[in-house]
Short mmCIF file of C-alpha atoms in Angstrom, two decimals:
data_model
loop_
_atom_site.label_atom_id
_atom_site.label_comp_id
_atom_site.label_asym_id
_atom_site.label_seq_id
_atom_site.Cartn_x
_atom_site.Cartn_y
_atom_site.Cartn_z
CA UNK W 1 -57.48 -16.65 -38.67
CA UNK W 2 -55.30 -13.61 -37.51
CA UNK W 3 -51.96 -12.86 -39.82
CA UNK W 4 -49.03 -11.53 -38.19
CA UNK W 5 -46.80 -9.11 -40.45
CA UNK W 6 -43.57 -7.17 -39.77
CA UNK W 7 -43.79 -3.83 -38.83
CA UNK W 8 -43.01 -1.31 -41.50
CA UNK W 9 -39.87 0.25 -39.52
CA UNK W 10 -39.06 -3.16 -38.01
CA UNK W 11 -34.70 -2.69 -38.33
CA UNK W 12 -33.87 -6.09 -39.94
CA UNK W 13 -30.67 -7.11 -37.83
CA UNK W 14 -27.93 -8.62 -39.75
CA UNK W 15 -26.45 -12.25 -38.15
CA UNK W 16 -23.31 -11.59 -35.58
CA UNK W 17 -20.41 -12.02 -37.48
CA UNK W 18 -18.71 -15.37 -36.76
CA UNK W 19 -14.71 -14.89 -37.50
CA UNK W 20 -13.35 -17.29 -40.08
CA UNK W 21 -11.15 -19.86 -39.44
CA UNK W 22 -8.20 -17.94 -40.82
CA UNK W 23 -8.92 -14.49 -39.03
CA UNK W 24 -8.70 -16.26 -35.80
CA UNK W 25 -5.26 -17.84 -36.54
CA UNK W 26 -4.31 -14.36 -37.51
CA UNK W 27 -5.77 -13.65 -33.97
CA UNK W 28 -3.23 -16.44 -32.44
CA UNK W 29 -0.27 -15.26 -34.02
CA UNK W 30 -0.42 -11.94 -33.29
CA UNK W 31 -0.93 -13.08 -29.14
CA UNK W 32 2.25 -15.27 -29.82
CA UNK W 33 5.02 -12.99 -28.93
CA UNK W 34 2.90 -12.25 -25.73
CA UNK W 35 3.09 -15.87 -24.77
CA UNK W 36 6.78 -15.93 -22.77
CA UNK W 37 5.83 -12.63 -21.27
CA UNK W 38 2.56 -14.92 -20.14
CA UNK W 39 3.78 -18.28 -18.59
CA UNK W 40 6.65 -16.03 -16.70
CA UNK W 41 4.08 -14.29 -15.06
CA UNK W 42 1.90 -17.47 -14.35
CA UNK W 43 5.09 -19.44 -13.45
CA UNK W 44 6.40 -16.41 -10.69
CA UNK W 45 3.20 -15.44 -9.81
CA UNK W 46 0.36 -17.70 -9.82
CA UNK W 47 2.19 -21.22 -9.02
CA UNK W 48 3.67 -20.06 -5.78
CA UNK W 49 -0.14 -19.36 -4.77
CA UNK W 50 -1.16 -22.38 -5.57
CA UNK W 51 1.59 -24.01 -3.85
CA UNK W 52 0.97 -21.42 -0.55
CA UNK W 53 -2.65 -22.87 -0.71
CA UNK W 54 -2.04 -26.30 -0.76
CA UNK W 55 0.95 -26.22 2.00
CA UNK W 56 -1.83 -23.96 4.20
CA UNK W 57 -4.12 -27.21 4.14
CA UNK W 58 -1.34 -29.33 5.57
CA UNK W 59 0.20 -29.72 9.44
CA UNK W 60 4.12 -29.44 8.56
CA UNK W 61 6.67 -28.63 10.89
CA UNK W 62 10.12 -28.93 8.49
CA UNK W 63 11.58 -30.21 12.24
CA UNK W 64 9.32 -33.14 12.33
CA UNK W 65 9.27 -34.31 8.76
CA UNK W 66 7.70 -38.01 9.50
CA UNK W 67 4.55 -36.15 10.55
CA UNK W 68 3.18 -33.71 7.50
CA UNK W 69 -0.46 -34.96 6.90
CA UNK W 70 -3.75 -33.27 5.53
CA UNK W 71 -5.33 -30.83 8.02
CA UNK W 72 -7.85 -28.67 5.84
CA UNK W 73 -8.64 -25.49 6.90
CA UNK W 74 -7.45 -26.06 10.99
CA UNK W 75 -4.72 -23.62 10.07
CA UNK W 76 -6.89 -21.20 9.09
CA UNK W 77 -8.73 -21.45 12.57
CA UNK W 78 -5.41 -21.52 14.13
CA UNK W 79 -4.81 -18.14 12.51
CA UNK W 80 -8.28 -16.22 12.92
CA UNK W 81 -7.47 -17.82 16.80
CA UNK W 82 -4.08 -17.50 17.93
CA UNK W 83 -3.43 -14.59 20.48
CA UNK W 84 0.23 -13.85 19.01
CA UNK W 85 -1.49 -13.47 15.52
CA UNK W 86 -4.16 -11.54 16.48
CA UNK W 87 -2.44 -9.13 18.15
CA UNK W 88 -0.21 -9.34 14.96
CA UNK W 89 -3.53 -8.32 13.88
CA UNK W 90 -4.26 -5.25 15.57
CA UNK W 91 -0.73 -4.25 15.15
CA UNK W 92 -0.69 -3.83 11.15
CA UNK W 93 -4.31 -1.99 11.68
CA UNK W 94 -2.59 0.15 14.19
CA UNK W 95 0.49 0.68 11.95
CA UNK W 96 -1.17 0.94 8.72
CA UNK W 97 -4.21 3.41 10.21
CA UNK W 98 -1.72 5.65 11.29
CA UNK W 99 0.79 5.62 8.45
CA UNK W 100 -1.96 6.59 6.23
CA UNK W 101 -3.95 9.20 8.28
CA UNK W 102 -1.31 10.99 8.89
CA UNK W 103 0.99 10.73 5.62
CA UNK W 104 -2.50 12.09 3.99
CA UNK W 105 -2.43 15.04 6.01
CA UNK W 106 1.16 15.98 5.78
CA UNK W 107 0.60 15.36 2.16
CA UNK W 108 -2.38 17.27 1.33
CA UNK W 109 -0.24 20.45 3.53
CA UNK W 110 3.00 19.82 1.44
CA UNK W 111 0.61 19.91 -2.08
CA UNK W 112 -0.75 22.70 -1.23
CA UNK W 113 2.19 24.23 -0.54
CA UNK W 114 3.78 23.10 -3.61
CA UNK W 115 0.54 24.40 -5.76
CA UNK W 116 1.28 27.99 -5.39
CA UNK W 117 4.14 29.46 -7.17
CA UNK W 118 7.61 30.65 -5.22
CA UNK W 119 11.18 30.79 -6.33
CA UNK W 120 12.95 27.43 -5.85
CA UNK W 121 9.63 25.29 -6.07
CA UNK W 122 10.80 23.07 -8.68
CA UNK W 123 14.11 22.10 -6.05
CA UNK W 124 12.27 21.97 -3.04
CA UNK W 125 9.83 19.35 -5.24
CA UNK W 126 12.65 17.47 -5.96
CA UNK W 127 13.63 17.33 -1.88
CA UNK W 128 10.40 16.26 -0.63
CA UNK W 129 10.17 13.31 -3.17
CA UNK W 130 13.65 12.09 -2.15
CA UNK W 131 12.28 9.99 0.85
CA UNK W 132 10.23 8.16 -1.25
CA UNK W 133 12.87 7.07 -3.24
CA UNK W 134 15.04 5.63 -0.86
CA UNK W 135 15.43 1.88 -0.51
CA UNK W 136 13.32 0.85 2.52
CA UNK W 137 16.04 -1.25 4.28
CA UNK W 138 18.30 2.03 3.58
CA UNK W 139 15.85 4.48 5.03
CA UNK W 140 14.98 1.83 8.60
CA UNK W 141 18.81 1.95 8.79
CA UNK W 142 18.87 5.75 8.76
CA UNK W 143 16.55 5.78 11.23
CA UNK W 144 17.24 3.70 13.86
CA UNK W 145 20.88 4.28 13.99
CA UNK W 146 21.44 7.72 12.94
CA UNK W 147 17.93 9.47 14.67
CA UNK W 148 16.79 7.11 17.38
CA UNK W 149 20.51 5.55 18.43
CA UNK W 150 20.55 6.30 22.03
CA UNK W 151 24.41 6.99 21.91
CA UNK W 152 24.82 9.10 18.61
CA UNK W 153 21.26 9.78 17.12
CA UNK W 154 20.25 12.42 16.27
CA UNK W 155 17.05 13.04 18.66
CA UNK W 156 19.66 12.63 21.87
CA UNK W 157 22.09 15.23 20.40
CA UNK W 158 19.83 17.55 19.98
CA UNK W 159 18.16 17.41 23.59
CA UNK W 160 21.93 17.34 24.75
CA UNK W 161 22.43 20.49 22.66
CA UNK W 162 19.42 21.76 24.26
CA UNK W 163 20.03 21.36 27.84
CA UNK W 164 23.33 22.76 27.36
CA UNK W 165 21.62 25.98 26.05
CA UNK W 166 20.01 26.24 29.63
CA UNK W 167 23.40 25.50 31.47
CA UNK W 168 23.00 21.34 31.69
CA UNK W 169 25.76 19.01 31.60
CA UNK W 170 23.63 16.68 29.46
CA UNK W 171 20.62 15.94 28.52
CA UNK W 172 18.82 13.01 29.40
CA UNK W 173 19.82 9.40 27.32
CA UNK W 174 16.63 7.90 25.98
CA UNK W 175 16.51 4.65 24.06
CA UNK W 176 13.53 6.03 21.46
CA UNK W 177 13.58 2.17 20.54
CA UNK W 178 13.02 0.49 24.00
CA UNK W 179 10.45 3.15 25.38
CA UNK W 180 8.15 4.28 21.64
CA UNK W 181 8.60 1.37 20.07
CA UNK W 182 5.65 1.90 17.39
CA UNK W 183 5.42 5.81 17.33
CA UNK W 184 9.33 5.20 15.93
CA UNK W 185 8.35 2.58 12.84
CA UNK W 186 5.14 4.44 12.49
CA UNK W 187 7.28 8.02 12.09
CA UNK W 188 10.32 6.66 9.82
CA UNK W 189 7.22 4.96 7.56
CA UNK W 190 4.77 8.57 7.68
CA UNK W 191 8.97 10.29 6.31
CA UNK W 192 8.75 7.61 3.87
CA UNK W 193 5.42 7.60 2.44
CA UNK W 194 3.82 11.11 2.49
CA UNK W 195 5.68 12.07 -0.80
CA UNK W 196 3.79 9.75 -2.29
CA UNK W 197 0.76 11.14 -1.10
CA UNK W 198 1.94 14.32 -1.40
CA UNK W 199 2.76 13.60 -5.16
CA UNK W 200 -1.22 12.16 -5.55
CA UNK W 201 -2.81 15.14 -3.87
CA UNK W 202 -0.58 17.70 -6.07
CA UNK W 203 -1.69 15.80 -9.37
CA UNK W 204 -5.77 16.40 -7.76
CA UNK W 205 -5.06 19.95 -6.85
CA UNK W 206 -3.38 21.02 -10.61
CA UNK W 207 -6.94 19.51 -12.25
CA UNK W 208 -8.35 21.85 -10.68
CA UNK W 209 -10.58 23.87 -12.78
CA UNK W 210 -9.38 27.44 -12.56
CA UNK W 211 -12.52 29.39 -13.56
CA UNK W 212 -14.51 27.18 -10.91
CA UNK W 213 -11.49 29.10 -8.29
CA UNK W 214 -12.20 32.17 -9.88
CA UNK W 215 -15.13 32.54 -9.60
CA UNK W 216 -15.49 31.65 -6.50
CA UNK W 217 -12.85 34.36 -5.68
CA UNK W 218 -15.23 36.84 -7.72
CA UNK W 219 -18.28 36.00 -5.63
CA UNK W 220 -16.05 36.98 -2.64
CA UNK W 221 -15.76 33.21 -1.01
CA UNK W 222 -12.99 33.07 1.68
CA UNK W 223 -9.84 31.01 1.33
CA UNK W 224 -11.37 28.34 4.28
CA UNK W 225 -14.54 28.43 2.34
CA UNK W 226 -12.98 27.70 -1.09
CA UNK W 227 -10.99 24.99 0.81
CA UNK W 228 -14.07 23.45 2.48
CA UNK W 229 -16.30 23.57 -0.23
CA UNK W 230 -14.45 23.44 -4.11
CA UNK W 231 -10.94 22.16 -3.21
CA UNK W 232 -11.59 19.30 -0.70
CA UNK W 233 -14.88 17.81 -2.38
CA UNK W 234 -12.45 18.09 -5.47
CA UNK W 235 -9.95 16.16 -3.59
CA UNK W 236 -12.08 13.00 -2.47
CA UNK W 237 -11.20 10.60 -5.18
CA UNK W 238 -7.73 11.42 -4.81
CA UNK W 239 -7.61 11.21 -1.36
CA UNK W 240 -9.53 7.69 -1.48
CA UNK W 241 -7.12 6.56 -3.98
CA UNK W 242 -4.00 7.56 -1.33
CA UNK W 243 -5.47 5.92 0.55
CA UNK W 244 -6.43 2.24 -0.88
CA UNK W 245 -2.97 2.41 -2.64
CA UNK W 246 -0.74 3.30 0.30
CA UNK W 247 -2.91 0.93 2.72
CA UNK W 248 -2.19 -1.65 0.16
CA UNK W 249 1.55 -1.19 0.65
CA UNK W 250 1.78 -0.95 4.65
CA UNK W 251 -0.13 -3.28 5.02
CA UNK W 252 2.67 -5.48 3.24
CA UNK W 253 5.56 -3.74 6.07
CA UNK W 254 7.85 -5.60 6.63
CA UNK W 255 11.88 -4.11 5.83
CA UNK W 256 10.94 -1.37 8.64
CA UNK W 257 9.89 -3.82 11.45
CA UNK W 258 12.10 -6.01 11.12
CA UNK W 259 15.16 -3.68 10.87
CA UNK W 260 14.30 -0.95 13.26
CA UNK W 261 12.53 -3.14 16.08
CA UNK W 262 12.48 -6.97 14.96
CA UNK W 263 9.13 -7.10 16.56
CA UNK W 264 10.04 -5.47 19.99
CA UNK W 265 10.27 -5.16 22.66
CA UNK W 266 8.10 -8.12 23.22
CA UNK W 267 5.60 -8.30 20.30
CA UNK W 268 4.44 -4.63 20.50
CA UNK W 269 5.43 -3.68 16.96
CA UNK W 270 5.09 -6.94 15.41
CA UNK W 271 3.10 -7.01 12.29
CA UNK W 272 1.18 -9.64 10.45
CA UNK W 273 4.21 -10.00 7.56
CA UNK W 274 6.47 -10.01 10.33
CA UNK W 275 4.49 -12.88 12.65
CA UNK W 276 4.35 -14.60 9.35
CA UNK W 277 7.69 -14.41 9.10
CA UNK W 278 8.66 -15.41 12.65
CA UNK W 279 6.14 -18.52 11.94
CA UNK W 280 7.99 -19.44 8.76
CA UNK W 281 11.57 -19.21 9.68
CA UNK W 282 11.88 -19.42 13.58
CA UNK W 283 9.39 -22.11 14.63
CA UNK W 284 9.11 -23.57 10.89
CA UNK W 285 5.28 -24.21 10.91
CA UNK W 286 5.16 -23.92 7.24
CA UNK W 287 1.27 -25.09 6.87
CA UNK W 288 0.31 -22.17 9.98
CA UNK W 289 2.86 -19.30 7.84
CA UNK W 290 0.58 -19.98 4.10
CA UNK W 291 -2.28 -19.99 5.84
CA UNK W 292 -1.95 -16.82 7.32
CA UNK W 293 -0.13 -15.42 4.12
CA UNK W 294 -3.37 -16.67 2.22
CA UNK W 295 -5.33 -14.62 4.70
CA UNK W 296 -3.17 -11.22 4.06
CA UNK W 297 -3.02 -11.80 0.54
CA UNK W 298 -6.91 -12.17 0.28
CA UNK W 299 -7.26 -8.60 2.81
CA UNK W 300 -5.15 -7.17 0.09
CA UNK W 301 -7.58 -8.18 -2.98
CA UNK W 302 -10.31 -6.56 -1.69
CA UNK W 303 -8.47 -3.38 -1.39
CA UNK W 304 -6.77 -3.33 -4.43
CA UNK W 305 -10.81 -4.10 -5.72
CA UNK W 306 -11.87 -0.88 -3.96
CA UNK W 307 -8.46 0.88 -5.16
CA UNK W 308 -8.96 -0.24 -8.96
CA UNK W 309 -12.67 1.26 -9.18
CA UNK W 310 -11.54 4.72 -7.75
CA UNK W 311 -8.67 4.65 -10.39
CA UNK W 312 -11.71 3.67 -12.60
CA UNK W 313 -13.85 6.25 -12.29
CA UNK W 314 -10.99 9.17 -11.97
CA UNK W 315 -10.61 7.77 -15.42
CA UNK W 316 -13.81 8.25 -16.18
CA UNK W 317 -14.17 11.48 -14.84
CA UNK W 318 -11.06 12.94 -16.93
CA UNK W 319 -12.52 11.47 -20.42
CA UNK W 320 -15.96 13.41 -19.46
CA UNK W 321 -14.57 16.77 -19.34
#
């Protein structure tokens, strides 16, 4: 007969503490004044969701009202089918792609510019964030009727200016509008959003670590070189978060579009918040419009997902130093 015994350095655990009946109410009063804060949040947030879900599974025109019924998911076929909504579609991707690329760009030149030290950087900080504070309506007013009106904008009275320069009567009248429909939204959105890129890149390039720079500057490394190979590789979580976060909020466009172009000419800047929109309020398919705001509202999960872990692990990388 074999006898099993302990072993001599065997830890003896202690049993998981089980809180007492009176620690947890402690617990629950303590999360009390959290409660209103709570079921406001549910109640504006979370029940309107639900409700978009369940309206997305029904056929209901509000100008037929005898013939709502259960549909299941046929709106969401309808929406992953319909040519107006996909080129909706490639419209935001367009839009969005663009915004992004280059607001990162202009960014990253505008940090760097702001990273060295000249007199009057703190005022010209304080201009280049201004965009990014005005309202959106405000700023897609600016822009389509003081730079692109064909009339009295700006772009024309400069070209006038120009041609008179050279001897012209005028210049030539071009509605920017009518003929560059989507370059215009996609440059009065790139004026409004590369602060904020430009404010995320800065905050990468001042975490710099300045003996890595000098010592690369000892070791007789080239400004490009630094760039390309400390700065830049520095730069990629910041960049990625730029990114996610300002794809996030394009994506959503919808003050710009509808104020500068309403969609036009045709459908050529029309954008998925904008179709929905048009789906909601003009033809009033209410069941097509949550299905299709489901759909955008899932697309922006996932990036937010991707967006949270690289604001994660910039975390992460700040508590390791």
């Amino acid at each position: 007969m074999t006898t099993l015994t302990p072993a001599p350095n065997a830890v003896r655990k202690d049993p998981p503490h089980r809180p007492g009946r009176r620690e947890s109410l402690n617990k629950w009063r303590r999360r009390v004044p959290l409660l209103p804060a709570l079921i406001f949040t549910i109640i504006v947030t979370q029940l309107p969701f639900v409700a978009t879900l369940v309206i997305s599974t029904f056929q209901w025109n509000i100008l037929k009202p005898g013939e709502r019924h259960f549909t299941g998911l046929s709106n969401y076929a309808f929406v992953f089918t319909d040519e107006r909504l996909r080129a909706a579609v490639l419209n935001t991707i367009l839009l969005t792609a663009s915004v992004v690329i280059i607001s990162v760009l202009l960014g990253l030149g505008l940090a760097m510019l702001l990273d060295r030290r000249f007199p009057g950087r703190g005022l010209a900080r304080t201009l280049l964030i201004t965009p990014f504070l005005v309202m959106p309506v405000a700023a897609a007013l600016l822009w389509k009727h003081a730079i692109y009106n064909p009339d009295y904008g700006l772009l024309n009275g400069t070209l006038n200016a120009v041609y008179r320069l050279f001897g012209a009567e005028n210049g030539p009248t071009i509605d920017w509008l009518s003929n560059s429909a989507m370059p215009a939204v996609i440059v009065a959105l790139v004026w409004q959003w590369t602060p904020f890129m430009m404010l995320i890149l800065l905050a990468g390039l001042q975490a710099q670590p300045g003996d890595v720079l000098e010592a690369a500057r000892v070791d007789g490394a080239s400004a490009r070189q630094t760039f390309l190979h400390i700065t830049l590789p520095h730069l990629r979580q910041y960049i990625e978060l730029g990114v996610l976060l300002g794809t996030i909020y394009v994506v959503q466009t919808f003050d710009a579009v509808f104020t500068i172009t309403q969609g036009g000419p045709g459908s050529q800047t029309t954008n998925l918040p904008y179709e929905i929109y048009l789906t909601m309020f003009r033809k009033y398919e209410y069941g097509e419009a949550a299905a299709a705001g489901v759909v955008v509202v899932i697309g922006a999960i996932v990036i937010a997902t991707f967006a949270l872990r690289t604001i994660a692990s910039l975390f992460r990388e700040e508590v390791s130093r």
